[in-house]
Tab-separated table of C-alpha atoms and ligand atoms in Angstrom:
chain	number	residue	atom	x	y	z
F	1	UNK	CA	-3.961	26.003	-8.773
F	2	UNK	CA	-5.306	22.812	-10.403
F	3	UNK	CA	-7.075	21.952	-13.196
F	4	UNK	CA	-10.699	22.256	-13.996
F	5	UNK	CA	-12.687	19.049	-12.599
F	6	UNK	CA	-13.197	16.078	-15.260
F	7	UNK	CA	-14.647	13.227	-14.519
F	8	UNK	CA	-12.486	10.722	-13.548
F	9	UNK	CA	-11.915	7.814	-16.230
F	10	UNK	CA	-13.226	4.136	-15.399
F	11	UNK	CA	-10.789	1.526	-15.040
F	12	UNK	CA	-10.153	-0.365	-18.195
F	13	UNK	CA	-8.199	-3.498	-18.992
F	14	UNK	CA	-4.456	-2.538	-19.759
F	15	UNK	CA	-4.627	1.213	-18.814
F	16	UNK	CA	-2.118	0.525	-16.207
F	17	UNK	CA	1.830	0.911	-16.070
F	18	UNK	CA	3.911	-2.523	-15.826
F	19	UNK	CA	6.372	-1.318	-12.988
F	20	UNK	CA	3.199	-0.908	-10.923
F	21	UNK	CA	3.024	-4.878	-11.434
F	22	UNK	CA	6.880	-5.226	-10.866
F	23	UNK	CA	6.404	-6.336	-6.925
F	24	UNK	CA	2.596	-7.307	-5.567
F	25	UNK	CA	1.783	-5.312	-2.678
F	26	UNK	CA	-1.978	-4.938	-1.693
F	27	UNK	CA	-4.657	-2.531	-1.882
F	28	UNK	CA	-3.051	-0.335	-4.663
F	29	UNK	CA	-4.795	2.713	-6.241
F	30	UNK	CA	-6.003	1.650	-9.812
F	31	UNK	CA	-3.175	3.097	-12.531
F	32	UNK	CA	-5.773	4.556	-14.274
F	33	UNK	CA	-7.505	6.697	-11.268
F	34	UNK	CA	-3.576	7.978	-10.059
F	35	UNK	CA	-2.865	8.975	-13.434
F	36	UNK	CA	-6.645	10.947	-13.740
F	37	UNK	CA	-6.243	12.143	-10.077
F	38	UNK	CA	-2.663	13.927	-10.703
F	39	UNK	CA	-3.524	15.351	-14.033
F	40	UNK	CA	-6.587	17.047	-12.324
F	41	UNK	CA	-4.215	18.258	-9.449
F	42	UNK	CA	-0.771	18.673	-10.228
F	43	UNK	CA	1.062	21.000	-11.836
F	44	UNK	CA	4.812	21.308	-12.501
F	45	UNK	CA	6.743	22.431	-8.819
F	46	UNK	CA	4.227	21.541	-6.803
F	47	UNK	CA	4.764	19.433	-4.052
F	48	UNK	CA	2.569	16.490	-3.382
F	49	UNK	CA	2.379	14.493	-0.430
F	50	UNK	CA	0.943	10.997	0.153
F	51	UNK	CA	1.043	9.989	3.452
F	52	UNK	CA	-0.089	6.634	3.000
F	53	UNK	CA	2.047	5.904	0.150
F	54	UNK	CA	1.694	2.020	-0.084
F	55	UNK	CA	3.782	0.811	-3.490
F	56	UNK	CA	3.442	4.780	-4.481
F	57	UNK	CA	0.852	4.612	-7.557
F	58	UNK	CA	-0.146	7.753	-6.837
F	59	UNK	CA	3.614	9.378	-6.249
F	60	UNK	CA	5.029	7.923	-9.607
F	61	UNK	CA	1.783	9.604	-11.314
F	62	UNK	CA	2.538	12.804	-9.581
F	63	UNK	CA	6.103	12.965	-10.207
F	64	UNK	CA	5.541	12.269	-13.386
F	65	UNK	CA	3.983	15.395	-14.245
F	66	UNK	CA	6.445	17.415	-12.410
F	67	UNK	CA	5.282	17.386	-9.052
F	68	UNK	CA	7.940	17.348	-5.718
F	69	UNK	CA	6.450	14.226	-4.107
F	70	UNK	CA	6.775	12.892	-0.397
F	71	UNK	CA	5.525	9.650	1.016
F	72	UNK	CA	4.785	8.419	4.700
F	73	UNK	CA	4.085	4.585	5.170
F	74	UNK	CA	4.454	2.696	8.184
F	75	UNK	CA	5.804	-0.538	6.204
F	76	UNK	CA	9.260	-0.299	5.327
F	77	UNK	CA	8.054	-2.858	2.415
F	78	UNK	CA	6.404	0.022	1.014
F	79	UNK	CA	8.909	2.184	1.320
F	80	UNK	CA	11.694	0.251	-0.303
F	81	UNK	CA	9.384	-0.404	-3.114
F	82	UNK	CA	8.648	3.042	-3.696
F	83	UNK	CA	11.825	4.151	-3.092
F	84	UNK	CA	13.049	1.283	-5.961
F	85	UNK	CA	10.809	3.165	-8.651
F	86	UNK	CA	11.814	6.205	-8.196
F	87	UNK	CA	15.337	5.206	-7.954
F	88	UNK	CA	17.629	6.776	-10.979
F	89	UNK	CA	18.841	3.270	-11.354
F	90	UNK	CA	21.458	2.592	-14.456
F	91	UNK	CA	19.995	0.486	-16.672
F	92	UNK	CA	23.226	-0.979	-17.990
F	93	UNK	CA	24.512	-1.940	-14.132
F	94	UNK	CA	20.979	-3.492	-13.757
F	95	UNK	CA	21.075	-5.218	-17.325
F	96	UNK	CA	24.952	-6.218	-16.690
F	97	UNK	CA	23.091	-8.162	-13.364
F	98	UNK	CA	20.940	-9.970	-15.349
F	99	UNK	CA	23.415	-10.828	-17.872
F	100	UNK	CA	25.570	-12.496	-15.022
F	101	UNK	CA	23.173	-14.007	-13.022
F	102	UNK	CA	23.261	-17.802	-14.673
F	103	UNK	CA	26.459	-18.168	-14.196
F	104	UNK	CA	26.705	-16.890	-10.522
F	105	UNK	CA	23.989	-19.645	-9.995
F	106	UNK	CA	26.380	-22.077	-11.099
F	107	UNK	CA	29.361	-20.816	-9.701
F	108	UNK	CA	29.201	-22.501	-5.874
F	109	UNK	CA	27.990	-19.746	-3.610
F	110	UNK	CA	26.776	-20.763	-0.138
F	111	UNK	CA	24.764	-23.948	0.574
F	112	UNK	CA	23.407	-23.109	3.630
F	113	UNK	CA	19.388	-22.229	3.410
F	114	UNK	CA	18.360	-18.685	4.932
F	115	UNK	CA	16.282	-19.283	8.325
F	116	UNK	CA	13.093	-16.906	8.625
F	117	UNK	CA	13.045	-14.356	11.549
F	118	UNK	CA	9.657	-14.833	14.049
F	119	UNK	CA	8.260	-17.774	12.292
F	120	UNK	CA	8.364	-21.630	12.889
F	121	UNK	CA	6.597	-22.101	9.866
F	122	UNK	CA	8.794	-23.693	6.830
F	123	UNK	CA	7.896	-20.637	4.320
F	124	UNK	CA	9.810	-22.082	1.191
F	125	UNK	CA	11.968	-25.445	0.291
F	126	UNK	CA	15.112	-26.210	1.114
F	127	UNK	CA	16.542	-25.577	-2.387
F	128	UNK	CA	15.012	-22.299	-2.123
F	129	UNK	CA	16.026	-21.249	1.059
F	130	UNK	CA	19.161	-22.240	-0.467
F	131	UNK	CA	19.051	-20.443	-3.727
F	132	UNK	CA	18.053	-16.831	-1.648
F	133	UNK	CA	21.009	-17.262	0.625
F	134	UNK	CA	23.007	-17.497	-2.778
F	135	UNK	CA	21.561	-14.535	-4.537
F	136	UNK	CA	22.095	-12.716	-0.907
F	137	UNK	CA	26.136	-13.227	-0.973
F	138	UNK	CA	26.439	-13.048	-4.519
F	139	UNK	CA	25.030	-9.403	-4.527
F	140	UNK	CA	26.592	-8.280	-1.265
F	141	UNK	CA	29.818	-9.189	-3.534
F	142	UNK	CA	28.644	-6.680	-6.375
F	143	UNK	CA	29.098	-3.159	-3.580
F	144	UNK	CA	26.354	-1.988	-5.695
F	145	UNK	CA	25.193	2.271	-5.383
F	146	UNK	CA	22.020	2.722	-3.676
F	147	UNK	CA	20.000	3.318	-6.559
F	148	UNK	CA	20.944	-0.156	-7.636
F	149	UNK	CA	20.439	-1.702	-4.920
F	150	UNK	CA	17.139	-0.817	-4.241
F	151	UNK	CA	16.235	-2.123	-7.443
F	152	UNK	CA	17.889	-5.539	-7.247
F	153	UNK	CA	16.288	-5.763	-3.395
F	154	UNK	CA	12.946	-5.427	-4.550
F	155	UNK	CA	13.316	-7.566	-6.990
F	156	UNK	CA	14.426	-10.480	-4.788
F	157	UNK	CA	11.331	-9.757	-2.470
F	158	UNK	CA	9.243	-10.040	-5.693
F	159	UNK	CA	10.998	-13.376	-6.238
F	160	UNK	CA	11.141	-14.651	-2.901
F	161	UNK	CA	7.352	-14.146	-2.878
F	162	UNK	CA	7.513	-16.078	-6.549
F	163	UNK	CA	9.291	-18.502	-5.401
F	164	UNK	CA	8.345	-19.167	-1.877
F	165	UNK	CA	5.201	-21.544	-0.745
F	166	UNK	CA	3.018	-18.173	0.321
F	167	UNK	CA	-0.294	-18.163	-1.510
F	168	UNK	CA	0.035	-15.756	-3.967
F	169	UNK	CA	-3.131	-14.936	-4.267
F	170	UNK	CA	-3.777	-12.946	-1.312
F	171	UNK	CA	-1.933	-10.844	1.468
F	172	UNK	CA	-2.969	-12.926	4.394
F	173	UNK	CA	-0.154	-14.919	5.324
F	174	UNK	CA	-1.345	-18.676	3.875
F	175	UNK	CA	0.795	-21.537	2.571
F	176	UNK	CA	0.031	-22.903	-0.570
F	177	UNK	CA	-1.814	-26.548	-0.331
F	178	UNK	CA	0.298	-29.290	-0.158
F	179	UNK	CA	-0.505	-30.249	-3.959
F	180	UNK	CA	0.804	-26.673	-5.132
F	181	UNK	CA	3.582	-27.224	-3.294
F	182	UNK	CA	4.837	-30.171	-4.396
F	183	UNK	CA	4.460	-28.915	-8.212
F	184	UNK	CA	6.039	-25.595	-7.681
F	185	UNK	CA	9.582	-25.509	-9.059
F	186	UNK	CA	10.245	-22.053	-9.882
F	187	UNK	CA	13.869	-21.176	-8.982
F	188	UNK	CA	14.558	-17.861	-6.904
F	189	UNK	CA	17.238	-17.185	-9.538
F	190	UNK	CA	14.934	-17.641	-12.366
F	191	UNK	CA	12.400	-15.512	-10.917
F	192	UNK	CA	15.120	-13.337	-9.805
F	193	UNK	CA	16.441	-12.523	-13.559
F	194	UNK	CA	12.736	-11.989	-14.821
F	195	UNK	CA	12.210	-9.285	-12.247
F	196	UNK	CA	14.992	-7.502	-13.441
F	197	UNK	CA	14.246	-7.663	-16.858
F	198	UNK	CA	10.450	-6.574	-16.178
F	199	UNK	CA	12.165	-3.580	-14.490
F	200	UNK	CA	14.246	-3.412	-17.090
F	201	UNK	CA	11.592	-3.271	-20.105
F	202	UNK	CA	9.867	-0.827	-18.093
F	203	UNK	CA	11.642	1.751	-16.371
F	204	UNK	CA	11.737	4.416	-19.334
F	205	UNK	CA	8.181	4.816	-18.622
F	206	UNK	CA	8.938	6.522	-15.305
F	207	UNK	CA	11.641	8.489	-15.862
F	208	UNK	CA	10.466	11.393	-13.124
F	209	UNK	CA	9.613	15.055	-14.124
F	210	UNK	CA	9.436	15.890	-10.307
F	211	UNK	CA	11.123	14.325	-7.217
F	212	UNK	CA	10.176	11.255	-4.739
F	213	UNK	CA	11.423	11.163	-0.638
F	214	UNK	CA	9.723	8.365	1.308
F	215	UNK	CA	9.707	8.101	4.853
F	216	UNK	CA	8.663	4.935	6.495
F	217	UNK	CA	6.882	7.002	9.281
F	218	UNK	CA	3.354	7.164	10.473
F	219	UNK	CA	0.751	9.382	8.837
F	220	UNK	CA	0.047	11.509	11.538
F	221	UNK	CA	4.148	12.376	12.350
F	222	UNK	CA	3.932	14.015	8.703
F	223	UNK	CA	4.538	17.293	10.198
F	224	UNK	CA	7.936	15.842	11.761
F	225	UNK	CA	9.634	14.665	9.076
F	226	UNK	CA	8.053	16.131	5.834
F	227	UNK	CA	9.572	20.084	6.463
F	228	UNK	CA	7.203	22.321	5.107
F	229	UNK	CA	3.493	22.408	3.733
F	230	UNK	CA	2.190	20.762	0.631
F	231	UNK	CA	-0.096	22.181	-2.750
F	232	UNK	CA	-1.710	18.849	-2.850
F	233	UNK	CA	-2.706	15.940	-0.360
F	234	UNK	CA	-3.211	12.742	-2.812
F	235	UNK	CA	-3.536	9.556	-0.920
F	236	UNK	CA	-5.813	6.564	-0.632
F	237	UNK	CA	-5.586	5.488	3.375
F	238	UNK	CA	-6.508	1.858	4.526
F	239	UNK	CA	-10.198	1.693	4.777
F	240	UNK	CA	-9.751	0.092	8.236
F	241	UNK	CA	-8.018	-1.276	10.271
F	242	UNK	CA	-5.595	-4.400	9.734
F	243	UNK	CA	-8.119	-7.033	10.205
F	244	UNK	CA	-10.483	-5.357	8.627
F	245	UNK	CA	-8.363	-4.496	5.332
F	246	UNK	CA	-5.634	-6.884	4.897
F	247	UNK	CA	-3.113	-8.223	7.269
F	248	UNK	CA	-0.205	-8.113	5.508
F	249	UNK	CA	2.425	-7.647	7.973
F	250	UNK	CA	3.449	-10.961	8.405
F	251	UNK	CA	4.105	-11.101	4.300
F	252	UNK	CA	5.546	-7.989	3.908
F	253	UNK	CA	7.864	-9.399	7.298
F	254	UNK	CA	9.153	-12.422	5.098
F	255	UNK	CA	9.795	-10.350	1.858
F	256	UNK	CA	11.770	-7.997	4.875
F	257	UNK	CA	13.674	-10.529	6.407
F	258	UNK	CA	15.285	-11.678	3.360
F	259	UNK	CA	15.869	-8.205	1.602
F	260	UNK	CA	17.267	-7.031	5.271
F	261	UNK	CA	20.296	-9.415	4.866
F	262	UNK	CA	21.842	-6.951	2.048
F	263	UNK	CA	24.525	-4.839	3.292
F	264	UNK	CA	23.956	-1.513	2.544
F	265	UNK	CA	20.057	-1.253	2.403
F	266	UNK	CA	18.539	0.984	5.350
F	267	UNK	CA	14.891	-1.157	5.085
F	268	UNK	CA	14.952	-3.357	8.262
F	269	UNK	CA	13.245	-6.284	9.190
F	270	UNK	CA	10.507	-5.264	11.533
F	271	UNK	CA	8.096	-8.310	13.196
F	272	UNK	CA	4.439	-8.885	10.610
F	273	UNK	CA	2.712	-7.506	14.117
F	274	UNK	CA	4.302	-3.878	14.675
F	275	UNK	CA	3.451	-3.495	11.366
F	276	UNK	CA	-0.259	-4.192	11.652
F	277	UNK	CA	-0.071	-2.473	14.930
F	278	UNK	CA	1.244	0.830	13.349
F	279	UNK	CA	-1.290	0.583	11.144
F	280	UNK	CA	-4.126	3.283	11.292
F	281	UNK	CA	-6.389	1.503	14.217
F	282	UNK	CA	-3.731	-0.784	15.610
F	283	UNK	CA	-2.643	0.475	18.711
F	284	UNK	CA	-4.558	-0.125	22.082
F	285	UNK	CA	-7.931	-0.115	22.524
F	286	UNK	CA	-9.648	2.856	23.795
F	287	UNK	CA	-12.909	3.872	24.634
F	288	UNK	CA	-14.976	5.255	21.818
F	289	UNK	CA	-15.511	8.897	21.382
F	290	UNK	CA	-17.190	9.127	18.454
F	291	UNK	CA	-20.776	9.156	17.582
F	292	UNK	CA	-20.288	5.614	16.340
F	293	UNK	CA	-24.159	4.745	14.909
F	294	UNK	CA	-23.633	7.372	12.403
F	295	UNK	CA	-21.007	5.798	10.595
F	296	UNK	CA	-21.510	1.913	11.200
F	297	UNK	CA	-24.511	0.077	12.070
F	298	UNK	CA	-22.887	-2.987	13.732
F	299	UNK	CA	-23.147	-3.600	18.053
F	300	UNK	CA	-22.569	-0.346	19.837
F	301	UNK	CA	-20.452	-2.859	22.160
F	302	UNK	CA	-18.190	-5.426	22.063
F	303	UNK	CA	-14.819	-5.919	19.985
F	304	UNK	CA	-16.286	-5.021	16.722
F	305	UNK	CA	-17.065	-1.388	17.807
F	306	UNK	CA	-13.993	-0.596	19.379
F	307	UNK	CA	-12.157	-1.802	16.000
F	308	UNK	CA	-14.240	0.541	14.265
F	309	UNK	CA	-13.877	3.635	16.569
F	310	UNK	CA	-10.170	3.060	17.660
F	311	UNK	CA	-9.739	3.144	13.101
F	312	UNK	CA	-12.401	5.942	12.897
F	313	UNK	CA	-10.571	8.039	15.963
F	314	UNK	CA	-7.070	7.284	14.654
F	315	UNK	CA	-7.989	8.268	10.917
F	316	UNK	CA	-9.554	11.902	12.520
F	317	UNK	CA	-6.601	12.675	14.607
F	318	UNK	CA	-4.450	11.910	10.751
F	319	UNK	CA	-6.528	14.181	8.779
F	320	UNK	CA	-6.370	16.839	11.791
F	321	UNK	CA	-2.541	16.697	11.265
F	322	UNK	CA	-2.180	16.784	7.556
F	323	UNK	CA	-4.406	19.548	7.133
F	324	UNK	CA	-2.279	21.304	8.843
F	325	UNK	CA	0.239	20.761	6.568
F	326	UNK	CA	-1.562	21.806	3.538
F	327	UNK	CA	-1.178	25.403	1.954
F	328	UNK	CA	-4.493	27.688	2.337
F	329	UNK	CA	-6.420	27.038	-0.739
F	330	UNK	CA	-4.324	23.700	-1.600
F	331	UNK	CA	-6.231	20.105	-2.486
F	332	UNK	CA	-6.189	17.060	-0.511
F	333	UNK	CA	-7.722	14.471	-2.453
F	334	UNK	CA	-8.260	10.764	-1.258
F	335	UNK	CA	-9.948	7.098	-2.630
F	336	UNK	CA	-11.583	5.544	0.244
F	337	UNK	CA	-14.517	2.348	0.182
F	338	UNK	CA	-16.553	1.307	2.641
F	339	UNK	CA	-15.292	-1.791	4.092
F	340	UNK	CA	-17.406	-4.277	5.701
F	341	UNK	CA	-16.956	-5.072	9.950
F	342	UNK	CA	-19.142	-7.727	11.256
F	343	UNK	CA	-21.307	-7.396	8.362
F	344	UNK	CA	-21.961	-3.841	8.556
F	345	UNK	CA	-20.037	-1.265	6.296
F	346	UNK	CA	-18.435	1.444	7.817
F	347	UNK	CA	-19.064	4.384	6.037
F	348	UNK	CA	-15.220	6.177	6.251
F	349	UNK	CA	-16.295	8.400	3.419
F	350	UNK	CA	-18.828	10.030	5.149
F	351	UNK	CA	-16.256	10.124	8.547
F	352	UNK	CA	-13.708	11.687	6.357
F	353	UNK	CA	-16.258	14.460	4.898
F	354	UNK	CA	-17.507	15.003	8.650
F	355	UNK	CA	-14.366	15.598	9.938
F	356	UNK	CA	-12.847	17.879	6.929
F	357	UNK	CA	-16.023	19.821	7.264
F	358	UNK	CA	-14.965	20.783	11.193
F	359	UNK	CA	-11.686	21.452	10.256
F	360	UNK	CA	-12.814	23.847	7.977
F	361	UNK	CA	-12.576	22.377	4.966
F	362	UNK	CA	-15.985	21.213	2.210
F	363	UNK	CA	-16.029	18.499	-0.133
F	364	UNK	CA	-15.954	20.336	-3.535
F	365	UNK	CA	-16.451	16.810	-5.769
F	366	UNK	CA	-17.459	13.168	-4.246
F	367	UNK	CA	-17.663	10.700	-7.196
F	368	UNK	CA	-18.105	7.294	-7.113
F	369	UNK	CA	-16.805	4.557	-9.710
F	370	UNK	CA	-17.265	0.757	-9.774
F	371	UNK	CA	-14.029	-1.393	-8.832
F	372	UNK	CA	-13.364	-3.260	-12.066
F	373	UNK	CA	-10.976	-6.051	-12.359
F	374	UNK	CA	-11.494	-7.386	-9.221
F	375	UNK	CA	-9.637	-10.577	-8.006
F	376	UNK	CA	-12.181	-10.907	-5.300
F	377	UNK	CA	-15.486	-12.552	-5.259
F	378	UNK	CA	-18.603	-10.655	-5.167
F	379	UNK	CA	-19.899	-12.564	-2.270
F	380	UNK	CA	-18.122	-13.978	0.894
F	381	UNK	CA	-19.530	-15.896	3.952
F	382	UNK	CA	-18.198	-14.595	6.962
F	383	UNK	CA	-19.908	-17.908	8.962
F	384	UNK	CA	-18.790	-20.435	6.033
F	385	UNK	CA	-16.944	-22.925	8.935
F	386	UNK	CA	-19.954	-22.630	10.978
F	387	UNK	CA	-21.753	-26.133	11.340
F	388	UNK	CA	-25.631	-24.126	11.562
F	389	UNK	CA	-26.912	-23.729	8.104
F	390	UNK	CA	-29.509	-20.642	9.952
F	391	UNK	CA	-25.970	-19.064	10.545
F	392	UNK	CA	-24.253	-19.794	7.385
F	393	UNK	CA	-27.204	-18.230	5.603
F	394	UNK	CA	-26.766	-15.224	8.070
F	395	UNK	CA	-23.315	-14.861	6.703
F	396	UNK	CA	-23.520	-14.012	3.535
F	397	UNK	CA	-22.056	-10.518	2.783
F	398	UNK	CA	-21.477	-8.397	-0.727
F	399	UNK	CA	-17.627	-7.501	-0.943
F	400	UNK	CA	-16.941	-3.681	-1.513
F	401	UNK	CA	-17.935	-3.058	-5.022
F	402	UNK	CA	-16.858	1.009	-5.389
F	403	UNK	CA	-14.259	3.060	-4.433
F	404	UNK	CA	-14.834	6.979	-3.530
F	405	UNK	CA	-13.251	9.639	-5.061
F	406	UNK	CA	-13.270	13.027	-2.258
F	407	UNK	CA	-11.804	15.927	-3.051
F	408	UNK	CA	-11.864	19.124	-0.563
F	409	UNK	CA	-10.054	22.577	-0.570
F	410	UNK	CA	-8.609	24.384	2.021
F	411	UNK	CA	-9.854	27.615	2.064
F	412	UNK	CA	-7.918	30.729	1.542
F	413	UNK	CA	-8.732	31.911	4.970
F	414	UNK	CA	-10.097	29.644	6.771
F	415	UNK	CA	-11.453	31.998	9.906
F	416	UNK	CA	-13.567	33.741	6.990
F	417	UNK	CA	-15.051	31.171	5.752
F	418	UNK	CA	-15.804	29.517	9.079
F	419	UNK	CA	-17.780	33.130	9.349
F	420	UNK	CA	-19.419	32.620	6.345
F	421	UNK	CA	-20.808	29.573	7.178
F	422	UNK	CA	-22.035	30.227	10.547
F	423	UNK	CA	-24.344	33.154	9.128
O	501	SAM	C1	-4.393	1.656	0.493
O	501	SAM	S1	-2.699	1.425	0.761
O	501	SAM	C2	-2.088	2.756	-0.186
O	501	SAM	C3	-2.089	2.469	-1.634
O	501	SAM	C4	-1.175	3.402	-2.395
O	501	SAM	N1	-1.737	4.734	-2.450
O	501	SAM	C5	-0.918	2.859	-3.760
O	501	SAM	O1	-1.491	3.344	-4.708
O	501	SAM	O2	-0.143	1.894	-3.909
O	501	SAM	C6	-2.557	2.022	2.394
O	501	SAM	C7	-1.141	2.121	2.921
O	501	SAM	O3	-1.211	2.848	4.147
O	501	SAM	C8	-0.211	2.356	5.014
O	501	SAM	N2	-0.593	2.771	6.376
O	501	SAM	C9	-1.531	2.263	7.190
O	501	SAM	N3	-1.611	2.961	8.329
O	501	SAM	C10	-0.697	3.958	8.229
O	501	SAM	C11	-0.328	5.051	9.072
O	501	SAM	N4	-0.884	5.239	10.266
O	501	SAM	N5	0.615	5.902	8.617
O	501	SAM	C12	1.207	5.707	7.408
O	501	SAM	N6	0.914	4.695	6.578
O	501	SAM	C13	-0.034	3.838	6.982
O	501	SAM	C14	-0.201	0.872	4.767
O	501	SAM	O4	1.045	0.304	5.125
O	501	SAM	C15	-0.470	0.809	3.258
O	501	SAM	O5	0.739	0.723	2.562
């Protein structure tokens, strides 16, 4: 099955589809690298699964050239997302939205402002708060089909994110400065309307050759809910764990809390902190089992270890369980980096390859390619705050520059070639 092996193309300016840029959501694969990664693995029929399907970049590409897609994320903001792409929303119901949306912002809906769920923290204005409560009753007016209304509920998470005093600019749950705030007068309907339109504009580009079911479920419960085995494994998991990656519970909790008051939409609001604690890594400390010095060079002891091994451990146990869902001689294919933990990297790429190779399994290609486009400095200082320049200048640490391409094969039997390679 497959294709032959090409290289896979850099990341260039523009390469990338707009509905990929209809809602933010972090960490997603670059449009470019999905696209190259499912035209190397998927053919027609085959099904796919990613079971770390984030805003599902690498589902749409896969569907998209036929493939019968599934995708696992713990973050039911993921999941709707997805779930609103791959929707077979009608474009005239979505358009006919739009077209009434000005004048059901006029029209005298209610005036009380939405309160937040879990948060004492005033997360937008008034008027805003306002405004969402509006575009809440006025759509739970509309009984809108589910296809719809996955559309129109990501796009008034998009907005309330537009709209709302959370930094844009990152997934860490900041407020904007008090300056920014004051000037920011974007209207939730306004932003609202654009997001529809942006879907709008772009949704012929993803009509689906193949199929899309997401399951907001963890990784390693694959077996549970997606019946069957897969061709093709094609998946880019968090690189650690939430505090090492990005904590974006909290955010994605917000954007959940407001999209949660629809009627009709399963995606619940679940608190920012079960979702970082589902995360791969997030659950209870335990003692490390691994031979942790191989893989990252920081203090065998101490919090910063048992971060790394409780991610390390939880990420082998995952791969354990979705190789067992994978078809003898199918693909499973995954971007990874090496993230950075007290200043040392941790070097999941070479975890991953170690634990496919006792499973059975060899790395056929490993490629590297420079991150490109990246909103991120090239530096940070982990110590910036601290008041003793010797520390400050101790802090200094290169963000991730490259992302890892690994591709392995299951073997056609895998007792054989476990034989093979012991002579
Ligand atoms: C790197 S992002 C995936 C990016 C995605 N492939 C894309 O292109 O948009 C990682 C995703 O894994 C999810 N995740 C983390 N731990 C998980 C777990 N144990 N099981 C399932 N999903 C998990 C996160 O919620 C996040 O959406």
């Amino acid at each position: 099955m497959g294709r032959e092996a090409g290289a896979v193309r850099p990341t260039t300016d523009g390469d990338g589809t707009r509905l990929s840029r209809w809602h933010p959501y972090p960490a997603m694969v670059p449009d470019d690298l999905a696209r190259s990664l499912a035209e190397r693995w998927v053919l027609p029929g085959k099904r796919v699964l990613d079971p770390f399907c984030g805003s599902g970049r690498l589902l749409m590409a896969a569907s998209a050239l036929g493939g019968d897609c599934v995708g696992l994320d713990v973050n039911p903001l993921a999941c709707l997302i997805t779930e609103a792409k791959a929707a077979a929303a009608s474009k005239a119901v979505i358009a006919e939205i739009v077209r009434d949306c000005a004048v059901a912002a006029r029209s005298g809906l209610p005036s009380n402002s939405i309160t937040l769920r879990g948060t004492t923290v005033q997360w937008f204005s008034e008027t805003i708060g306002m405004e969402l409560a509006q575009i809440i009753s006025w759509i739970n007016g509309l009984d809108l089909e589910q296809a719809e209304l996955l559309v129109v509920a990501t796009a008034l998470s998009a907005a309330m994110r537009d709209a709302a005093w959370i930094r844009k600019s990152g997934w860490k749950l900041h407020r904007m400065g008090e300056a920014s705030r004051s000037n920011g007068r974007l209207s939730a309907w306004t932003s609202f309307a654009k997001r529809l339109t942006h879907y709008l504009e772009n949704a012929d580009q993803h009509r689906l050759a193949g199929s899309i079911d997401v399951y907001r479920h963890r990784a390693s419960a694959g077996a549970d809910v997606a019946v069957g085995t897969f061709d093709v494994v094609l998946t880019s998991p968090p690189y650690g764990d939430s505090r090492t990656t990005v904590q974006y519970g909290a955010a994605s909790a917000i954007c959940l809390d407001v999209v949660s008051r629809l009627i009709g939409l399963e995606h619940r609001y679940i608190p920012g902190s079960k979702i970082d604690g589902s995360c791969l890594g997030g659950s209870k400390p335990i003692a490390p089992e691994i031979d942790l010095k191989r893989f990252w060079a920081g203090s065998p002891v101490g919090e910063g270890a048992i971060r790394v091994s409780n991610f390390l451990m939880d990420f082998g146990v995952t791969c354990r369980k979705l190789v067992g869902l994978l078809e003898p001689g199918g693909i499973f294919a995954m971007v990874v980096g090496r993230r950075s933990v007290r200043g040392f990297r941790v070097k999941l790429d070479e975890f991953a390859i170690t634990e496919m190779e006792a499973l059975g399994l060899t790395a056929q290609i490993v490629e590297r390619r420079q991150l490109q486009n990246k909103r991120l400095p090239r530096t940070i200082n982990r110590f910036a705050r601290a008041a003793c320049e010797d520390q400050r200048a101790s802090g200094r640490t290169k963000t991730m520059h490259e992302e890892i391409i690994l591709t392995f094969r299951n073997p056609l039997h895998k007792q054989l070639a476990r034989m093979a390679q012991a002579k």
